[in-house]
Short mmCIF file of C-alpha atoms in Angstrom, two decimals:
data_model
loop_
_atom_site.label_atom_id
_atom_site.label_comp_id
_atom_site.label_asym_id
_atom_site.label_seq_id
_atom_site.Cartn_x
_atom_site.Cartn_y
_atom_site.Cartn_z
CA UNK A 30 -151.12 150.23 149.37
CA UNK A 31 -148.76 150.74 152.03
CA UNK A 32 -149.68 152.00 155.36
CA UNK A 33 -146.88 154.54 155.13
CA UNK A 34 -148.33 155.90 152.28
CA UNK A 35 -152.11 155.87 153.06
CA UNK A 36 -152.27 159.44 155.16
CA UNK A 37 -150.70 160.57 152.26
CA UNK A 38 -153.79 159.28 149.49
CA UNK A 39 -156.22 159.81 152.57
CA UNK A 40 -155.06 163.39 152.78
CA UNK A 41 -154.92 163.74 148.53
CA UNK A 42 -158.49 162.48 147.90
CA UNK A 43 -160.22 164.71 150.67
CA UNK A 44 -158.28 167.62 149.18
CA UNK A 45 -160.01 166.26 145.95
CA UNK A 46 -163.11 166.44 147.27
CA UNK A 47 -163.15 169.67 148.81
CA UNK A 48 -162.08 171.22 145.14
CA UNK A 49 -164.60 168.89 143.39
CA UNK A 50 -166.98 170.48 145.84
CA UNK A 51 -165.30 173.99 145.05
CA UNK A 52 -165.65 173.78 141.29
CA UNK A 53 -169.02 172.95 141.57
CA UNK A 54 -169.94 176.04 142.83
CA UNK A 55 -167.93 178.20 140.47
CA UNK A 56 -168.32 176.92 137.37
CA UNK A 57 -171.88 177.59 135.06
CA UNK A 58 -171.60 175.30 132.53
CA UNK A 59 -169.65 171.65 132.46
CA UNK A 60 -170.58 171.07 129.06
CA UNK A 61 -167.10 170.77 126.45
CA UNK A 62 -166.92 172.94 123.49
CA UNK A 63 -166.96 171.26 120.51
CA UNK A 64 -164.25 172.79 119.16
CA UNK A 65 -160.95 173.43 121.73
CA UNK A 66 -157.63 174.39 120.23
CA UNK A 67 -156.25 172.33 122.76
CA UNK A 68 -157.64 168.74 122.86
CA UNK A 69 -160.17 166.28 120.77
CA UNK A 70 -162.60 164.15 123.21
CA UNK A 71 -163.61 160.85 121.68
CA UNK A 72 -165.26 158.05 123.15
CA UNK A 73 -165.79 154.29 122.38
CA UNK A 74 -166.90 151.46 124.28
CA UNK A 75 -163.84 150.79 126.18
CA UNK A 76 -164.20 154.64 127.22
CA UNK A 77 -163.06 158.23 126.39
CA UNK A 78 -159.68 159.39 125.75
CA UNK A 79 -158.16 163.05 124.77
CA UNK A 80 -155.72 164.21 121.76
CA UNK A 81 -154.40 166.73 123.68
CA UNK A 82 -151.85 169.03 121.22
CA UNK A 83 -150.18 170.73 124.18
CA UNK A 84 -148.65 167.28 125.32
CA UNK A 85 -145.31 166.17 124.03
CA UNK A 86 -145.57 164.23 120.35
CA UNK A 87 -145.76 160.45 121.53
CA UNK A 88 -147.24 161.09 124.65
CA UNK A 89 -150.54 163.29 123.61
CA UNK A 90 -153.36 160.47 124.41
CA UNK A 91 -155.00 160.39 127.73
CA UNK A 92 -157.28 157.30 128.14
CA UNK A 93 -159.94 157.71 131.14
CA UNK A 94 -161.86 154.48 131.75
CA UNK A 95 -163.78 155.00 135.12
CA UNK A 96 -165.98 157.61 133.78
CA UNK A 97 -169.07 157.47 131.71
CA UNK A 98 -170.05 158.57 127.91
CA UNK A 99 -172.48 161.30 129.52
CA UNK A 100 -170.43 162.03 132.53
CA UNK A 101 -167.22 162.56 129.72
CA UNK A 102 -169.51 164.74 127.59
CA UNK A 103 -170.64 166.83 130.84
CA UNK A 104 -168.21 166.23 133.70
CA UNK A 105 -171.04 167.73 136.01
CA UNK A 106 -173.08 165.05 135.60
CA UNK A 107 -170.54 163.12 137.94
CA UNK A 108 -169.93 166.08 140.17
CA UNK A 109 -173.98 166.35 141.12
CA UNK A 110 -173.82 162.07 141.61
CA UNK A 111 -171.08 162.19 143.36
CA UNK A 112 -172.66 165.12 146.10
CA UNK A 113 -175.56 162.71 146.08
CA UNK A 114 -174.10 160.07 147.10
CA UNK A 115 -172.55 161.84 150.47
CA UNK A 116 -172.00 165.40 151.20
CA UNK A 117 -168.88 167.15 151.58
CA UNK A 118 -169.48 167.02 155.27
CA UNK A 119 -170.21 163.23 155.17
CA UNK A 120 -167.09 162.50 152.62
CA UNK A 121 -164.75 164.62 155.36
CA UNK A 122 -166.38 162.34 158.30
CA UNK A 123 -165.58 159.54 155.83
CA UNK A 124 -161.98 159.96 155.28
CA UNK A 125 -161.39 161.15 158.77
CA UNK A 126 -162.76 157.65 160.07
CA UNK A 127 -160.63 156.33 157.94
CA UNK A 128 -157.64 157.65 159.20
CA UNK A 129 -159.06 156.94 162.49
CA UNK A 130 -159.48 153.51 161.94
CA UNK A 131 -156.08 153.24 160.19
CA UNK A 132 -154.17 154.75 162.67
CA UNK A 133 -155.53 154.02 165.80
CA UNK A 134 -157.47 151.00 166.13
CA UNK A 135 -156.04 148.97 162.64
CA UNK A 136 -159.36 147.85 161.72
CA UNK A 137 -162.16 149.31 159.92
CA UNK A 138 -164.87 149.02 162.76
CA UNK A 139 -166.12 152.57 162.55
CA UNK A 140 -166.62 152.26 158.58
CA UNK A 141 -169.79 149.76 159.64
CA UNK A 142 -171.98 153.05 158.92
CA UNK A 143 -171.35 152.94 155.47
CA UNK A 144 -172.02 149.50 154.46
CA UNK A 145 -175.18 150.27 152.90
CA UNK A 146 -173.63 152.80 150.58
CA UNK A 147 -170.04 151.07 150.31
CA UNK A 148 -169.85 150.20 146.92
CA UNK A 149 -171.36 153.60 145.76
CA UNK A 150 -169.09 155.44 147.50
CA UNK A 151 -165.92 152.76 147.04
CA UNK A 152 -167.12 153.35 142.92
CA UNK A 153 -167.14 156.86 143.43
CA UNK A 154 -163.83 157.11 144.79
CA UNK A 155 -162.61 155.20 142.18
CA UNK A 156 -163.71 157.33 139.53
CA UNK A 157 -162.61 160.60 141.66
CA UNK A 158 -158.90 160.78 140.66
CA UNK A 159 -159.89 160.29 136.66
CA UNK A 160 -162.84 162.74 136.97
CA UNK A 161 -160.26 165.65 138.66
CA UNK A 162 -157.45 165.22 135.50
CA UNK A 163 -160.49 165.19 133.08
CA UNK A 164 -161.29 168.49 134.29
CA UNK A 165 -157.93 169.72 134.26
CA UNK A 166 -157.63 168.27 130.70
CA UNK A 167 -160.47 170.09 129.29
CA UNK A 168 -161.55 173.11 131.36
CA UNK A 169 -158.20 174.25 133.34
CA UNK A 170 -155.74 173.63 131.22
CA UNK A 171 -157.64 175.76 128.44
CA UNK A 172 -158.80 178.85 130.98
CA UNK A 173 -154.52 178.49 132.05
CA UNK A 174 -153.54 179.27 128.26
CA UNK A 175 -156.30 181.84 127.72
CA UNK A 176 -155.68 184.13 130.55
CA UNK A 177 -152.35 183.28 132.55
CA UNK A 178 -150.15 182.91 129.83
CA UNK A 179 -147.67 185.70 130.69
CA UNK A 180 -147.77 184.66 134.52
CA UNK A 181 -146.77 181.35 134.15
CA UNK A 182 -144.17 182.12 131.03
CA UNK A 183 -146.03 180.16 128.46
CA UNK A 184 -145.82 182.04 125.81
CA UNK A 185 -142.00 180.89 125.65
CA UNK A 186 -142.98 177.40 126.02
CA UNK A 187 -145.72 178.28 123.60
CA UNK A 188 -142.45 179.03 121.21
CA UNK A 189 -140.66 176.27 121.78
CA UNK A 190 -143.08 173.93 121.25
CA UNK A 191 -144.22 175.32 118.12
CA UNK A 192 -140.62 175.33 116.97
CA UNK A 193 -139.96 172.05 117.46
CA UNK A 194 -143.16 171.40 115.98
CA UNK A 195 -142.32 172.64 112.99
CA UNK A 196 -138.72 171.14 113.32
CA UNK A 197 -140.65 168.11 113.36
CA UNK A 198 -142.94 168.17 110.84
CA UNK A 199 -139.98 169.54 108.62
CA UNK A 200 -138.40 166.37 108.94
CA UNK A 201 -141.17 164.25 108.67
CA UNK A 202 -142.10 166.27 105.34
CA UNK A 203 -138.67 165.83 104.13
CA UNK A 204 -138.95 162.04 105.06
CA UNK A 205 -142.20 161.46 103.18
CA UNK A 206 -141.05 163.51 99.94
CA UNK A 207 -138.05 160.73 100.27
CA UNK A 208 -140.49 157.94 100.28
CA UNK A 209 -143.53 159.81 98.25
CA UNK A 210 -145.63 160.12 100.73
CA UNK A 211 -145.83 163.71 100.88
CA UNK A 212 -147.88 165.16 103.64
CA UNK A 213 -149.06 169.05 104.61
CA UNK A 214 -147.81 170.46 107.73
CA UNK A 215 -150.30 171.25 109.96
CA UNK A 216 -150.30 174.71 111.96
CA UNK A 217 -150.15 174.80 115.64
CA UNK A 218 -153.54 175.82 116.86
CA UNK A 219 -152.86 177.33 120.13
CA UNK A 220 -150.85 179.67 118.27
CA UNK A 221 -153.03 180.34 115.74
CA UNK A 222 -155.83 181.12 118.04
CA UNK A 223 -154.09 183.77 120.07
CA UNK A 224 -152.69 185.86 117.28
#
């Protein structure tokens, strides 16, 4: 990483942080429905990924490969591990030495503190990034569709998508009927769900 850009990540993963920390506090219950209009979790051994239907057609697959079975299945498993391993007050000391370090002195002298705990917290940070899109992925990104839809105008994009859904699946009917491989179109389930 470049040292122009490290303020920048230092200053991204402590905001990070401080709304893992948030979320924690606001949020009952981590564990995923089994049944969301808007995604399909699945795990194997190489990880977990998501089907997520609201993503464009060849593009709908996230893969997250830091996290665990059980933390993937209840993403507050990894929140109360990761408070565990430091506080919030101890992860803001944390980054703040390392910008000190960084930016003053160019060495890492005043990380020494941490050694004991480095490659907790260096595994922790690691799987911080993947843990914050997984929750956008399958608790945000849901509560966004069910209650902000007019704020945000997605009930046009809703539209459109399911438009060019059906464009889409139109054609690829067509196609297979052409070949004899005749398929059913399936229905858009974020639209079906709201009406």
């Amino acid at each position: 990483m470049e040292q122009s850009n490290l303020l920048f990540e230092v200053k991204l993963t402590l905001t990070n942080i401080e709304l893992l920390y948030v979320l924690q506090h606001t949020i009952d219950s981590w564990k995923l429905g089994k049944n969301s209009p808007y995604y399909t979790l699945k795990t194997t051994a190489m990880g977990a990924y998501i089907e997520d239907v609201t993503l464009p057609q060849r593009q709908k697959t996230l893969l997250f490969e830091q996290l665990t079975k059980a933390e993937t299945k209840n993403i507050g498993k990894f929140i109360k591990k990761f408070f565990r391993v430091l506080t919030l007050r101890e992860w803001q000391r944390l980054m703040d030495h390392l910008q000190e370090d960084f930016f003053t002195e160019d060495d890492l002298s005043s990380l020494i503190m941490y050694q004991d705990n480095f490659k907790k917290i260096f595994k922790y940070l690691k799987k911080l990034p993947e843990a914050i899109f997984f929750i956008y992925a399958t608790k945000a990104k849901e509560y966004i569709f069910k209650h902000y839809v007019a704020e945000f105008r997605l009930e046009t994009f809703l539209k459109e998508e399911a438009t060019e859904q059906s464009g889409e699946e139109a054609l690829e009917s067509e196609l297979a009927q052409e070949t004899g491989e005749a398929d059913t179109p399936t229905e858009n389930p974020r639209l079906a769900s709201d009406s």
